[in-house]
Each structure stands twice: as C-alpha cells, then as structure tokens.
PDB file of C-alpha atoms in Angstrom:
ATOM      1  CA  MET A   1      87.938 -26.966 -70.710  1.00  0.00           C
ATOM      2  CA  ASN A   2      90.416 -26.200 -73.470  1.00  0.00           C
ATOM      3  CA  HIS A   3      94.067 -27.259 -73.476  1.00  0.00           C
ATOM      4  CA  GLU A   4      95.351 -23.865 -72.351  1.00  0.00           C
ATOM      5  CA  GLU A   5      93.052 -24.005 -69.300  1.00  0.00           C
ATOM      6  CA  ARG A   6      94.319 -27.526 -68.568  1.00  0.00           C
ATOM      7  CA  ARG A   7      97.908 -26.305 -68.812  1.00  0.00           C
ATOM      8  CA  ARG A   8      97.298 -23.306 -66.535  1.00  0.00           C
ATOM      9  CA  THR A   9      95.432 -25.382 -63.945  1.00  0.00           C
ATOM     10  CA  LEU A  10      98.055 -28.100 -63.716  1.00  0.00           C
ATOM     11  CA  MET A  11     101.032 -25.746 -63.828  1.00  0.00           C
ATOM     12  CA  SER A  12      99.465 -23.738 -61.001  1.00  0.00           C
ATOM     13  CA  GLN A  13      99.121 -26.937 -58.992  1.00  0.00           C
ATOM     14  CA  HIS A  14     102.774 -27.722 -59.718  1.00  0.00           C
ATOM     15  CA  ARG A  15     103.820 -24.327 -58.349  1.00  0.00           C
ATOM     16  CA  GLU A  16     101.817 -24.914 -55.159  1.00  0.00           C
ATOM     17  CA  LEU A  17     103.227 -28.419 -54.770  1.00  0.00           C
ATOM     18  CA  ARG A  18     106.784 -27.128 -55.170  1.00  0.00           C
ATOM     19  CA  VAL A  19     106.201 -24.848 -52.167  1.00  0.00           C
ATOM     20  CA  LEU A  20     104.892 -27.781 -50.115  1.00  0.00           C
ATOM     21  CA  VAL A  21     107.809 -29.959 -51.249  1.00  0.00           C
ATOM     22  CA  ALA A  22     110.212 -27.242 -50.071  1.00  0.00           C
ATOM     23  CA  ASN A  23     108.512 -27.211 -46.653  1.00  0.00           C
ATOM     24  CA  VAL A  24     108.670 -30.991 -46.359  1.00  0.00           C
ATOM     25  CA  ARG A  25     112.346 -30.936 -47.435  1.00  0.00           C
ATOM     26  CA  ALA A  26     113.135 -28.321 -44.776  1.00  0.00           C
ATOM     27  CA  ALA A  27     111.471 -30.461 -42.096  1.00  0.00           C
ATOM     28  CA  ALA A  28     113.311 -33.607 -43.244  1.00  0.00           C
ATOM     29  CA  LEU A  29     116.653 -31.804 -43.264  1.00  0.00           C
ATOM     30  CA  GLU A  30     115.959 -30.379 -39.809  1.00  0.00           C
ATOM     31  CA  VAL A  31     115.363 -33.896 -38.477  1.00  0.00           C
ATOM     32  CA  LEU A  32     118.602 -35.106 -40.063  1.00  0.00           C
ATOM     33  CA  GLU A  33     120.676 -32.153 -38.868  1.00  0.00           C
ATOM     34  CA  SER A  34     119.358 -32.185 -35.326  1.00  0.00           C
ATOM     35  CA  ALA A  35     119.642 -35.962 -34.938  1.00  0.00           C
ATOM     36  CA  SER A  36     116.425 -35.621 -32.984  1.00  0.00           C
ATOM     37  CA  ASP A  37     113.966 -38.418 -32.363  1.00  0.00           C
ATOM     38  CA  ASP A  38     111.152 -35.913 -32.853  1.00  0.00           C
ATOM     39  CA  SER A  39     109.713 -36.373 -36.334  1.00  0.00           C
ATOM     40  CA  VAL A  40     106.114 -35.390 -35.557  1.00  0.00           C
ATOM     41  CA  ALA A  41     106.228 -32.247 -37.714  1.00  0.00           C
ATOM     42  CA  LEU A  42     107.778 -34.198 -40.592  1.00  0.00           C
ATOM     43  CA  ARG A  43     105.179 -36.955 -40.330  1.00  0.00           C
ATOM     44  CA  ASN A  44     102.386 -34.372 -40.342  1.00  0.00           C
ATOM     45  CA  LEU A  45     103.836 -32.745 -43.441  1.00  0.00           C
ATOM     46  CA  ILE A  46     104.090 -36.135 -45.142  1.00  0.00           C
ATOM     47  CA  GLY A  47     100.365 -36.536 -44.515  1.00  0.00           C
ATOM     48  CA  GLU A  48      99.669 -33.115 -46.004  1.00  0.00           C
ATOM     49  CA  LEU A  49     101.870 -33.924 -48.999  1.00  0.00           C
ATOM     50  CA  ARG A  50     100.074 -37.199 -49.558  1.00  0.00           C
ATOM     51  CA  SER A  51      96.678 -35.491 -49.444  1.00  0.00           C
ATOM     52  CA  GLU A  52      97.702 -32.728 -51.851  1.00  0.00           C
ATOM     53  CA  MET A  53      99.456 -35.158 -54.187  1.00  0.00           C
ATOM     54  CA  GLU A  54      96.379 -37.394 -54.327  1.00  0.00           C
ATOM     55  CA  LYS A  55      94.263 -34.406 -55.377  1.00  0.00           C
ATOM     56  CA  HIS A  56      96.814 -33.316 -57.949  1.00  0.00           C
ATOM     57  CA  LEU A  57      97.372 -36.781 -59.419  1.00  0.00           C
ATOM     58  CA  ALA A  58      93.625 -37.259 -59.774  1.00  0.00           C
ATOM     59  CA  ALA A  59      93.342 -33.867 -61.506  1.00  0.00           C
ATOM     60  CA  GLU A  60      96.158 -34.706 -63.901  1.00  0.00           C
ATOM     61  CA  GLU A  61      94.614 -38.041 -64.756  1.00  0.00           C
ATOM     62  CA  ALA A  62      91.185 -36.486 -65.286  1.00  0.00           C
ATOM     63  CA  LEU A  63      92.438 -33.525 -67.318  1.00  0.00           C
ATOM     64  CA  LEU A  64      95.224 -35.176 -69.303  1.00  0.00           C
ATOM     65  CA  GLY A  65      94.213 -38.828 -69.562  1.00  0.00           C
ATOM     66  CA  PRO A  66      91.603 -38.479 -72.299  1.00  0.00           C
ATOM     67  CA  VAL A  67      93.693 -35.906 -74.167  1.00  0.00           C
ATOM     68  CA  LEU A  68      97.073 -37.629 -74.113  1.00  0.00           C
ATOM     69  CA  ALA A  69      95.684 -40.884 -75.434  1.00  0.00           C
ATOM     70  CA  ARG A  70      94.957 -39.233 -78.765  1.00  0.00           C
ATOM     71  CA  ILE A  71      97.040 -36.056 -78.955  1.00  0.00           C
ATOM     72  CA  ASP A  72      99.799 -37.434 -81.210  1.00  0.00           C
ATOM     73  CA  ALA A  73     101.763 -40.597 -81.948  1.00  0.00           C
ATOM     74  CA  TRP A  74     103.574 -40.360 -78.601  1.00  0.00           C
ATOM     75  CA  GLY A  75     100.393 -39.685 -76.640  1.00  0.00           C
ATOM     76  CA  PRO A  76      99.732 -43.264 -75.484  1.00  0.00           C
ATOM     77  CA  VAL A  77     103.364 -43.607 -74.343  1.00  0.00           C
ATOM     78  CA  ARG A  78     103.167 -40.309 -72.451  1.00  0.00           C
ATOM     79  CA  LEU A  79      99.951 -41.479 -70.807  1.00  0.00           C
ATOM     80  CA  ASP A  80     101.439 -44.824 -69.769  1.00  0.00           C
ATOM     81  CA  LEU A  81     104.509 -43.116 -68.310  1.00  0.00           C
ATOM     82  CA  MET A  82     102.361 -40.638 -66.398  1.00  0.00           C
ATOM     83  CA  ARG A  83     100.236 -43.423 -64.937  1.00  0.00           C
ATOM     84  CA  ALA A  84     103.302 -45.453 -63.943  1.00  0.00           C
ATOM     85  CA  GLU A  85     104.907 -42.480 -62.200  1.00  0.00           C
ATOM     86  CA  HIS A  86     101.655 -41.669 -60.404  1.00  0.00           C
ATOM     87  CA  ALA A  87     101.330 -45.270 -59.194  1.00  0.00           C
ATOM     88  CA  HIS A  88     104.889 -45.122 -57.846  1.00  0.00           C
ATOM     89  CA  GLN A  89     104.289 -41.838 -56.015  1.00  0.00           C
ATOM     90  CA  ARG A  90     101.023 -43.059 -54.512  1.00  0.00           C
ATOM     91  CA  ALA A  91     102.653 -46.278 -53.327  1.00  0.00           C
ATOM     92  CA  VAL A  92     105.632 -44.575 -51.699  1.00  0.00           C
ATOM     93  CA  LEU A  93     103.442 -41.965 -50.010  1.00  0.00           C
ATOM     94  CA  ALA A  94     101.145 -44.706 -48.701  1.00  0.00           C
ATOM     95  CA  VAL A  95     104.093 -46.596 -47.236  1.00  0.00           C
ATOM     96  CA  LEU A  96     105.547 -43.457 -45.657  1.00  0.00           C
ATOM     97  CA  ARG A  97     102.194 -42.814 -43.958  1.00  0.00           C
ATOM     98  CA  SER A  98     101.693 -46.425 -42.870  1.00  0.00           C
ATOM     99  CA  ASP A  99     101.944 -47.758 -39.332  1.00  0.00           C
ATOM    100  CA  ARG A 100     105.058 -49.698 -40.324  1.00  0.00           C
ATOM    101  CA  ALA A 101     106.778 -46.481 -41.379  1.00  0.00           C
ATOM    102  CA  GLY A 102     106.111 -45.210 -37.873  1.00  0.00           C
ATOM    103  CA  ALA A 103     108.696 -47.718 -36.698  1.00  0.00           C
ATOM    104  CA  LEU A 104     111.406 -46.171 -38.879  1.00  0.00           C
ATOM    105  CA  SER A 105     113.982 -44.055 -37.158  1.00  0.00           C
ATOM    106  CA  PRO A 106     113.535 -40.355 -37.875  1.00  0.00           C
ATOM    107  CA  SER A 107     116.792 -40.257 -39.852  1.00  0.00           C
ATOM    108  CA  VAL A 108     115.795 -43.192 -42.080  1.00  0.00           C
ATOM    109  CA  LEU A 109     112.352 -41.669 -42.595  1.00  0.00           C
ATOM    110  CA  SER A 110     113.924 -38.324 -43.488  1.00  0.00           C
ATOM    111  CA  ARG A 111     116.247 -39.885 -46.064  1.00  0.00           C
ATOM    112  CA  ARG A 112     113.359 -41.794 -47.649  1.00  0.00           C
ATOM    113  CA  VAL A 113     111.270 -38.627 -47.768  1.00  0.00           C
ATOM    114  CA  LEU A 114     114.105 -36.679 -49.383  1.00  0.00           C
ATOM    115  CA  GLY A 115     114.392 -39.347 -52.077  1.00  0.00           C
ATOM    116  CA  LEU A 116     110.671 -39.176 -52.768  1.00  0.00           C
ATOM    117  CA  LEU A 117     110.772 -35.382 -52.953  1.00  0.00           C
ATOM    118  CA  ASP A 118     113.516 -35.589 -55.561  1.00  0.00           C
ATOM    119  CA  ASP A 119     111.333 -38.006 -57.552  1.00  0.00           C
ATOM    120  CA  ILE A 120     108.298 -35.726 -57.289  1.00  0.00           C
ATOM    121  CA  LEU A 121     110.248 -32.676 -58.443  1.00  0.00           C
ATOM    122  CA  ALA A 122     111.818 -34.583 -61.339  1.00  0.00           C
ATOM    123  CA  ASP A 123     108.375 -35.850 -62.351  1.00  0.00           C
ATOM    124  CA  MET A 124     106.844 -32.366 -62.273  1.00  0.00           C
ATOM    125  CA  ASP A 125     109.742 -31.000 -64.326  1.00  0.00           C
ATOM    126  CA  ALA A 126     109.250 -33.793 -66.874  1.00  0.00           C
ATOM    127  CA  GLU A 127     105.495 -33.175 -66.989  1.00  0.00           C
ATOM    128  CA  ASP A 128     106.013 -29.446 -67.485  1.00  0.00           C
ATOM    129  CA  ARG A 129     108.370 -30.206 -70.353  1.00  0.00           C
ATOM    130  CA  ASP A 130     106.803 -33.303 -71.930  1.00  0.00           C
ATOM    131  CA  LEU A 131     103.078 -33.023 -71.212  1.00  0.00           C
ATOM    132  CA  LEU A 132     102.209 -29.421 -70.435  1.00  0.00           C
ATOM    133  CA  ASP A 133     104.430 -27.671 -72.947  1.00  0.00           C
ATOM    134  CA  ALA A 134     102.433 -25.555 -75.418  1.00  0.00           C
ATOM    135  CA  ARG A 135     103.985 -27.512 -78.299  1.00  0.00           C
ATOM    136  CA  VAL A 136     102.388 -30.705 -76.963  1.00  0.00           C
ATOM    137  CA  LEU A 137      99.168 -29.535 -75.313  1.00  0.00           C
ATOM    138  CA  ARG A 138      97.801 -27.013 -77.761  1.00  0.00           C
ATOM    139  CA  ASP A 139      94.393 -25.818 -78.866  1.00  0.00           C
ATOM    140  CA  ASP A 140      95.163 -25.033 -82.483  1.00  0.00           C
ATOM    141  CA  LEU A 141      94.988 -27.807 -85.047  1.00  0.00           C
ATOM    142  CA  ILE A 142      97.978 -26.800 -87.162  1.00  0.00           C
ATOM    143  CA  GLN A 143     101.345 -27.622 -85.735  1.00  0.00           C
ATOM    144  CA  LEU A 144     104.093 -25.859 -87.648  1.00  0.00           C
ATOM    145  CA  ASP A 145     107.083 -27.638 -86.128  1.00  0.00           C
ATOM    146  CA  ALA A 146     106.736 -30.730 -84.007  1.00  0.00           C
ATOM    147  CA  SER A 147     110.346 -31.867 -84.418  1.00  0.00           C
ATOM    148  CA  ASP A 148     111.212 -31.157 -80.792  1.00  0.00           C
ATOM    149  CA  ALA A 149     107.865 -31.869 -79.121  1.00  0.00           C
TER     150      ALA A 149
END
C-alpha cells in the first residue's frame, strides 16, 4: 500500500467516525436535555463507538506506525504522540463501557461522553493536519518545501 492509499483509507475512516460521533453527541445531548434516567440508547452507542474506534486505531497503528517512525525528523515524535492519544482514547472508552460506569447517573455519563467526543474530534483534526497531510505522508521522494510540514 502506498502513502496515498494510506491517506485515503484513514481519511475515509475519519469521515465515517465523525458521523458516528455526531450520533453519539446527539444521544448524549438528548439525555442531558430530557433529564431522563433512560440512557440505554446512549450506552449502546458508546459500545458501537468503542468497537469502531478500536478498529480504526488498530488500522492507524498498522498503516502509519512503520511509516511515521522513519518519514522525517519529526516522525518518531508524531508516532509517540499518536500512540499516547490512542492509549488515552482506549482507556476512556473502556471505562465508559465498564460495569462501574453503569452506576453513573445518565447526566454524568453524558457529560463524560461529550468530553471524550471533543477529544476524539480534536485528535482526528490533528491527525488529518499533522499525519495525513500530503506534505507529510507523500509517495514522492523529493520534497520541495517542508517548512510548514
């Protein structure tokens, strides 16, 4: 797989995840606005988000890990930051799906979910800009201007 195929694959996954994040956000806001004790739909969506995020994070690590480590002088730093952010997202999603999280009130759960969604969106925006940008992940060997990459 070349770098352009990596970029297209991961950016497509980001687009799909943004749709799921919007659905989860809508469910969390509905729970908050209704002050309802019914968070079953939100909890189900959290499970779906966790499953899809696990697949995506694994794909990013498989497709970008070997490349980032040697792509340029900043590659190892980019790789370390990606791994740290992935570990954080996995940990928070695991907690939100745990039995202990089931004891949280729906409003507390919703607020925690909204915070995580903000983190996920910020991370995807940063990845699009810092990892998947054509100036960083490129197939040609000659880089004419890397001053802003």
